[in-house]
Amino acid sequence: MAFAGKNPFKIPRPISLPGGFEAKTLAADLTITGLDSTYLALDPGGAGRNVDLPEPIDGGWYFIANKADAAENLTIRQADASTTLATLNQNDSAIVYALPDKADAAADGWALFMIFTGSIS
């Protein structure tokens, strides 16, 4: 989306996103659904876990943080669980986004934007 060059929109108050952040400890692999938050802080709960993304929708994205208390990985996978997008080590985070021309493509509809390495408090 290109900007038209007009005056920027100004937000005079802080933004609140009720339900926009979720922290949880996993007891098994996680399949993200449309009911999950955009910002996810996940503790794998004692073992490496798979995190399967939902069916992609145009404009969809997630920020996923591995908040493990030990050396436990999160493996982020496409919606059909066949392709790994990223493996997050302890204290790593990633942003993934839905490809606009691949909406409804379970095998390759998501892409990795970036990985942040290091603890985010």
mmCIF file of N, CA and C in Angstrom, residues 24-115:
data_model
loop_
_atom_site.group_PDB
_atom_site.id
_atom_site.type_symbol
_atom_site.label_atom_id
_atom_site.label_comp_id
_atom_site.label_asym_id
_atom_site.label_seq_id
_atom_site.Cartn_x
_atom_site.Cartn_y
_atom_site.Cartn_z
ATOM 1 N N LYS A 24 1.089 -17.833 27.323
ATOM 2 C CA LYS A 24 0.630 -19.141 27.774
ATOM 3 C C LYS A 24 1.782 -20.124 27.835
ATOM 4 N N THR A 25 1.624 -21.120 28.704
ATOM 5 C CA THR A 25 2.551 -22.233 28.805
ATOM 6 C C THR A 25 1.907 -23.417 28.105
ATOM 7 N N LEU A 26 2.638 -24.009 27.179
ATOM 8 C CA LEU A 26 2.102 -25.100 26.377
ATOM 9 C C LEU A 26 2.310 -26.444 27.066
ATOM 10 N N ALA A 27 1.334 -27.328 26.926
ATOM 11 C CA ALA A 27 1.447 -28.695 27.418
ATOM 12 C C ALA A 27 1.530 -29.668 26.240
ATOM 13 N N ALA A 28 1.321 -29.133 25.038
ATOM 14 C CA ALA A 28 1.365 -29.931 23.805
ATOM 15 C C ALA A 28 1.619 -28.969 22.651
ATOM 16 N N ASP A 29 1.691 -29.492 21.430
ATOM 17 C CA ASP A 29 1.831 -28.628 20.265
ATOM 18 C C ASP A 29 0.640 -27.677 20.195
ATOM 19 N N LEU A 30 0.829 -26.537 19.541
ATOM 20 C CA LEU A 30 -0.218 -25.516 19.437
ATOM 21 C C LEU A 30 -0.592 -25.303 17.976
ATOM 22 N N THR A 31 -1.877 -25.279 17.696
ATOM 23 C CA THR A 31 -2.386 -24.850 16.405
ATOM 24 C C THR A 31 -3.080 -23.516 16.638
ATOM 25 N N ILE A 32 -2.527 -22.468 16.062
ATOM 26 C CA ILE A 32 -3.100 -21.133 16.223
ATOM 27 C C ILE A 32 -4.420 -21.069 15.457
ATOM 28 N N THR A 33 -5.404 -20.417 16.044
ATOM 29 C CA THR A 33 -6.697 -20.219 15.379
ATOM 30 C C THR A 33 -6.992 -18.726 15.308
ATOM 31 N N GLY A 34 -8.068 -18.381 14.668
ATOM 32 C CA GLY A 34 -8.484 -16.996 14.577
ATOM 33 C C GLY A 34 -8.856 -16.397 15.923
ATOM 34 N N LEU A 35 -9.004 -17.219 16.943
ATOM 35 C CA LEU A 35 -9.342 -16.732 18.282
ATOM 36 C C LEU A 35 -8.103 -16.370 19.091
ATOM 37 N N ASP A 36 -6.922 -16.747 18.604
ATOM 38 C CA ASP A 36 -5.677 -16.428 19.315
ATOM 39 C C ASP A 36 -5.273 -14.982 19.053
ATOM 40 N N SER A 37 -4.467 -14.464 19.956
ATOM 41 C CA SER A 37 -3.979 -13.091 19.851
ATOM 42 C C SER A 37 -2.929 -12.956 18.763
ATOM 43 N N THR A 38 -2.701 -11.723 18.328
ATOM 44 C CA THR A 38 -1.672 -11.437 17.334
ATOM 45 C C THR A 38 -0.286 -11.525 17.961
ATOM 46 N N TYR A 39 -0.149 -11.110 19.218
ATOM 47 C CA TYR A 39 1.106 -11.174 19.956
ATOM 48 C C TYR A 39 1.038 -12.370 20.897
ATOM 49 N N LEU A 40 1.915 -13.360 20.688
ATOM 50 C CA LEU A 40 1.906 -14.576 21.494
ATOM 51 C C LEU A 40 3.253 -14.755 22.184
ATOM 52 N N ALA A 41 3.246 -14.829 23.509
ATOM 53 C CA ALA A 41 4.434 -15.139 24.295
ATOM 54 C C ALA A 41 4.239 -16.559 24.805
ATOM 55 N N LEU A 42 5.010 -17.499 24.255
ATOM 56 C CA LEU A 42 4.778 -18.910 24.520
ATOM 57 C C LEU A 42 5.942 -19.534 25.273
ATOM 58 N N ASP A 43 5.630 -20.225 26.361
ATOM 59 C CA ASP A 43 6.601 -21.048 27.073
ATOM 60 C C ASP A 43 6.331 -22.479 26.613
ATOM 61 N N PRO A 44 7.309 -23.162 25.996
ATOM 62 C CA PRO A 44 7.069 -24.519 25.509
ATOM 63 C C PRO A 44 6.710 -25.528 26.595
ATOM 64 N N GLY A 45 6.926 -25.207 27.850
ATOM 65 C CA GLY A 45 6.455 -26.070 28.928
ATOM 66 C C GLY A 45 7.278 -27.328 29.136
ATOM 67 N N GLY A 46 8.594 -27.260 28.958
ATOM 68 C CA GLY A 46 9.450 -28.383 29.291
ATOM 69 C C GLY A 46 9.925 -29.223 28.122
ATOM 70 N N ALA A 47 9.448 -28.936 26.918
ATOM 71 C CA ALA A 47 9.876 -29.697 25.731
ATOM 72 C C ALA A 47 9.714 -28.831 24.502
ATOM 73 N N GLY A 48 10.410 -29.180 23.440
ATOM 74 C CA GLY A 48 10.212 -28.471 22.177
ATOM 75 C C GLY A 48 8.794 -28.689 21.680
ATOM 76 N N ARG A 49 8.207 -27.666 21.070
ATOM 77 C CA ARG A 49 6.809 -27.753 20.590
ATOM 78 C C ARG A 49 6.714 -27.232 19.164
ATOM 79 N N ASN A 50 5.725 -27.759 18.442
ATOM 80 C CA ASN A 50 5.371 -27.242 17.124
ATOM 81 C C ASN A 50 4.277 -26.204 17.293
ATOM 82 N N VAL A 51 4.374 -25.129 16.519
ATOM 83 C CA VAL A 51 3.336 -24.101 16.485
ATOM 84 C C VAL A 51 2.871 -24.026 15.034
ATOM 85 N N ASP A 52 1.659 -24.518 14.777
ATOM 86 C CA ASP A 52 1.109 -24.532 13.428
ATOM 87 C C ASP A 52 0.243 -23.301 13.219
ATOM 88 N N LEU A 53 0.523 -22.584 12.142
ATOM 89 C CA LEU A 53 -0.227 -21.369 11.827
ATOM 90 C C LEU A 53 -1.599 -21.737 11.273
ATOM 91 N N PRO A 54 -2.562 -20.816 11.352
ATOM 92 C CA PRO A 54 -3.887 -21.091 10.799
ATOM 93 C C PRO A 54 -3.879 -20.932 9.280
ATOM 94 N N GLU A 55 -4.994 -21.218 8.659
ATOM 95 C CA GLU A 55 -5.119 -20.943 7.230
ATOM 96 C C GLU A 55 -4.840 -19.454 7.025
ATOM 97 N N PRO A 56 -4.016 -19.102 6.056
ATOM 98 C CA PRO A 56 -3.657 -17.692 5.885
ATOM 99 C C PRO A 56 -4.823 -16.853 5.381
ATOM 100 N N ILE A 57 -4.872 -15.624 5.872
ATOM 101 C CA ILE A 57 -5.834 -14.645 5.368
ATOM 102 C C ILE A 57 -5.059 -13.407 4.958
ATOM 103 N N ASP A 58 -5.495 -12.738 3.953
ATOM 104 C CA ASP A 58 -4.805 -11.552 3.454
ATOM 105 C C ASP A 58 -4.670 -10.524 4.576
ATOM 106 N N GLY A 59 -3.456 -10.087 4.838
ATOM 107 C CA GLY A 59 -3.191 -9.106 5.885
ATOM 108 C C GLY A 59 -2.907 -9.713 7.246
ATOM 109 N N GLY A 60 -2.971 -11.035 7.366
ATOM 110 C CA GLY A 60 -2.740 -11.681 8.649
ATOM 111 C C GLY A 60 -1.263 -11.688 9.031
ATOM 112 N N TRP A 61 -0.974 -11.582 10.324
ATOM 113 C CA TRP A 61 0.396 -11.652 10.818
ATOM 114 C C TRP A 61 0.390 -12.015 12.301
ATOM 115 N N TYR A 62 1.521 -12.543 12.780
ATOM 116 C CA TYR A 62 1.695 -12.894 14.189
ATOM 117 C C TYR A 62 3.105 -12.538 14.634
ATOM 118 N N PHE A 63 3.209 -12.089 15.881
ATOM 119 C CA PHE A 63 4.491 -11.926 16.567
ATOM 120 C C PHE A 63 4.531 -13.034 17.602
ATOM 121 N N ILE A 64 5.487 -13.956 17.469
ATOM 122 C CA ILE A 64 5.565 -15.108 18.352
ATOM 123 C C ILE A 64 6.895 -15.065 19.095
ATOM 124 N N ALA A 65 6.836 -15.100 20.429
ATOM 125 C CA ALA A 65 8.032 -15.069 21.264
ATOM 126 C C ALA A 65 8.164 -16.376 22.025
ATOM 127 N N ASN A 66 9.381 -16.932 22.047
ATOM 128 C CA ASN A 66 9.679 -18.131 22.828
ATOM 129 C C ASN A 66 10.169 -17.681 24.202
ATOM 130 N N LYS A 67 9.328 -17.809 25.197
ATOM 131 C CA LYS A 67 9.649 -17.369 26.563
ATOM 132 C C LYS A 67 10.008 -18.566 27.453
ATOM 133 N N ALA A 68 10.711 -19.541 26.883
ATOM 134 C CA ALA A 68 11.103 -20.741 27.624
ATOM 135 C C ALA A 68 12.014 -20.390 28.789
ATOM 136 N N ASP A 69 11.927 -21.193 29.850
ATOM 137 C CA ASP A 69 12.823 -21.015 30.986
ATOM 138 C C ASP A 69 14.019 -21.965 30.903
ATOM 139 N N ALA A 70 14.138 -22.696 29.799
ATOM 140 C CA ALA A 70 15.256 -23.613 29.545
ATOM 141 C C ALA A 70 15.440 -23.697 28.025
ATOM 142 N N ALA A 71 16.351 -24.541 27.578
ATOM 143 C CA ALA A 71 16.651 -24.672 26.148
ATOM 144 C C ALA A 71 15.569 -25.495 25.444
ATOM 145 N N GLU A 72 14.421 -24.864 25.173
ATOM 146 C CA GLU A 72 13.280 -25.511 24.527
ATOM 147 C C GLU A 72 12.928 -24.698 23.285
ATOM 148 N N ASN A 73 12.783 -25.357 22.154
ATOM 149 C CA ASN A 73 12.515 -24.675 20.886
ATOM 150 C C ASN A 73 11.042 -24.666 20.536
ATOM 151 N N LEU A 74 10.660 -23.658 19.764
ATOM 152 C CA LEU A 74 9.349 -23.607 19.120
ATOM 153 C C LEU A 74 9.592 -23.706 17.617
ATOM 154 N N THR A 75 8.938 -24.639 16.955
ATOM 155 C CA THR A 75 9.043 -24.788 15.508
ATOM 156 C C THR A 75 7.762 -24.247 14.893
ATOM 157 N N ILE A 76 7.874 -23.150 14.145
ATOM 158 C CA ILE A 76 6.711 -22.519 13.520
ATOM 159 C C ILE A 76 6.525 -23.132 12.139
ATOM 160 N N ARG A 77 5.314 -23.649 11.874
ATOM 161 C CA ARG A 77 5.055 -24.366 10.636
ATOM 162 C C ARG A 77 3.852 -23.795 9.886
ATOM 163 N N GLN A 78 3.813 -24.069 8.578
ATOM 164 C CA GLN A 78 2.677 -23.691 7.740
ATOM 165 C C GLN A 78 1.409 -24.363 8.260
ATOM 166 N N ALA A 79 0.252 -23.931 7.762
ATOM 167 C CA ALA A 79 -1.040 -24.425 8.243
ATOM 168 C C ALA A 79 -1.211 -25.932 8.070
ATOM 169 N N ASP A 80 -0.608 -26.506 7.040
ATOM 170 C CA ASP A 80 -0.751 -27.947 6.849
ATOM 171 C C ASP A 80 0.321 -28.739 7.577
ATOM 172 N N ALA A 81 1.160 -28.081 8.362
ATOM 173 C CA ALA A 81 2.205 -28.690 9.198
ATOM 174 C C ALA A 81 3.297 -29.382 8.395
ATOM 175 N N SER A 82 3.378 -29.124 7.096
ATOM 176 C CA SER A 82 4.368 -29.812 6.264
ATOM 177 C C SER A 82 5.671 -29.035 6.105
ATOM 178 N N THR A 83 5.624 -27.718 6.284
ATOM 179 C CA THR A 83 6.784 -26.885 6.010
ATOM 180 C C THR A 83 7.120 -26.041 7.237
ATOM 181 N N THR A 84 8.388 -26.065 7.638
ATOM 182 C CA THR A 84 8.853 -25.248 8.762
ATOM 183 C C THR A 84 9.246 -23.864 8.266
ATOM 184 N N LEU A 85 8.707 -22.832 8.896
ATOM 185 C CA LEU A 85 9.089 -21.450 8.579
ATOM 186 C C LEU A 85 10.279 -21.011 9.409
ATOM 187 N N ALA A 86 10.302 -21.384 10.685
ATOM 188 C CA ALA A 86 11.379 -20.953 11.572
ATOM 189 C C ALA A 86 11.407 -21.846 12.804
ATOM 190 N N THR A 87 12.571 -21.937 13.406
ATOM 191 C CA THR A 87 12.724 -22.584 14.700
ATOM 192 C C THR A 87 13.242 -21.527 15.661
ATOM 193 N N LEU A 88 12.459 -21.276 16.697
ATOM 194 C CA LEU A 88 12.818 -20.250 17.676
ATOM 195 C C LEU A 88 13.456 -20.894 18.891
ATOM 196 N N ASN A 89 14.687 -20.507 19.171
ATOM 197 C CA ASN A 89 15.372 -20.956 20.376
ATOM 198 C C ASN A 89 14.850 -20.157 21.562
ATOM 199 N N GLN A 90 15.286 -20.546 22.760
ATOM 200 C CA GLN A 90 14.902 -19.819 23.968
ATOM 201 C C GLN A 90 15.210 -18.334 23.793
ATOM 202 N N ASN A 91 14.252 -17.480 24.099
ATOM 203 C CA ASN A 91 14.342 -16.019 24.043
ATOM 204 C C ASN A 91 14.345 -15.438 22.621
ATOM 205 N N ASP A 92 14.110 -16.237 21.595
ATOM 206 C CA ASP A 92 13.968 -15.711 20.235
ATOM 207 C C ASP A 92 12.506 -15.345 19.982
ATOM 208 N N SER A 93 12.290 -14.435 19.034
ATOM 209 C CA SER A 93 10.944 -14.044 18.608
ATOM 210 C C SER A 93 10.928 -13.936 17.098
ATOM 211 N N ALA A 94 9.745 -14.055 16.510
ATOM 212 C CA ALA A 94 9.627 -13.956 15.059
ATOM 213 C C ALA A 94 8.328 -13.251 14.684
ATOM 214 N N ILE A 95 8.363 -12.623 13.527
ATOM 215 C CA ILE A 95 7.156 -12.077 12.910
ATOM 216 C C ILE A 95 6.919 -12.876 11.641
ATOM 217 N N VAL A 96 5.711 -13.416 11.505
ATOM 218 C CA VAL A 96 5.320 -14.115 10.287
ATOM 219 C C VAL A 96 4.102 -13.401 9.710
ATOM 220 N N TYR A 97 3.962 -13.436 8.397
ATOM 221 C CA TYR A 97 2.836 -12.748 7.757
ATOM 222 C C TYR A 97 2.287 -13.592 6.617
ATOM 223 N N ALA A 98 1.011 -13.392 6.332
ATOM 224 C CA ALA A 98 0.350 -14.098 5.242
ATOM 225 C C ALA A 98 0.702 -13.421 3.927
ATOM 226 N N LEU A 99 1.070 -14.236 2.960
ATOM 227 C CA LEU A 99 1.382 -13.700 1.638
ATOM 228 C C LEU A 99 0.081 -13.312 0.937
ATOM 229 N N PRO A 100 -0.030 -12.085 0.437
ATOM 230 C CA PRO A 100 -1.291 -11.632 -0.129
ATOM 231 C C PRO A 100 -1.753 -12.443 -1.339
ATOM 232 N N ASP A 101 -0.828 -12.994 -2.110
ATOM 233 C CA ASP A 101 -1.242 -13.764 -3.285
ATOM 234 C C ASP A 101 -1.377 -15.246 -2.988
ATOM 235 N N LYS A 102 -1.243 -15.637 -1.726
ATOM 236 C CA LYS A 102 -1.326 -17.044 -1.358
ATOM 237 C C LYS A 102 -2.430 -17.304 -0.335
ATOM 238 N N ALA A 103 -3.341 -16.375 -0.156
ATOM 239 C CA ALA A 103 -4.407 -16.588 0.816
ATOM 240 C C ALA A 103 -5.111 -17.907 0.500
ATOM 241 N N ASP A 104 -5.430 -18.644 1.515
ATOM 242 C CA ASP A 104 -6.067 -19.957 1.429
ATOM 243 C C ASP A 104 -5.130 -21.046 0.928
ATOM 244 N N ALA A 105 -3.820 -20.807 0.920
ATOM 245 C CA ALA A 105 -2.854 -21.828 0.523
ATOM 246 C C ALA A 105 -2.203 -22.386 1.780
ATOM 247 N N ALA A 106 -2.670 -23.521 2.239
ATOM 248 C CA ALA A 106 -2.212 -24.068 3.507
ATOM 249 C C ALA A 106 -0.742 -24.463 3.494
ATOM 250 N N ALA A 107 -0.186 -24.835 2.344
ATOM 251 C CA ALA A 107 1.183 -25.333 2.296
ATOM 252 C C ALA A 107 2.226 -24.230 2.212
ATOM 253 N N ASP A 108 1.859 -23.074 1.694
ATOM 254 C CA ASP A 108 2.874 -22.026 1.525
ATOM 255 C C ASP A 108 2.304 -20.625 1.646
ATOM 256 N N GLY A 109 1.266 -20.454 2.446
ATOM 257 C CA GLY A 109 0.606 -19.165 2.549
ATOM 258 C C GLY A 109 1.224 -18.178 3.524
ATOM 259 N N TRP A 110 2.219 -18.627 4.316
ATOM 260 C CA TRP A 110 2.851 -17.757 5.305
ATOM 261 C C TRP A 110 4.318 -17.566 4.962
ATOM 262 N N ALA A 111 4.866 -16.423 5.356
ATOM 263 C CA ALA A 111 6.286 -16.140 5.151
ATOM 264 C C ALA A 111 6.871 -15.584 6.445
ATOM 265 N N LEU A 112 8.172 -15.786 6.604
ATOM 266 C CA LEU A 112 8.895 -15.258 7.748
ATOM 267 C C LEU A 112 9.379 -13.858 7.423
ATOM 268 N N PHE A 113 9.038 -12.884 8.260
ATOM 269 C CA PHE A 113 9.504 -11.515 8.067
ATOM 270 C C PHE A 113 10.867 -11.328 8.719
ATOM 271 N N MET A 114 10.976 -11.688 10.007
ATOM 272 C CA MET A 114 12.267 -11.576 10.687
ATOM 273 C C MET A 114 12.248 -12.355 11.986
ATOM 274 N N ILE A 115 13.462 -12.668 12.459
ATOM 275 C CA ILE A 115 13.662 -13.285 13.771
ATOM 276 C C ILE A 115 14.480 -12.341 14.622
#
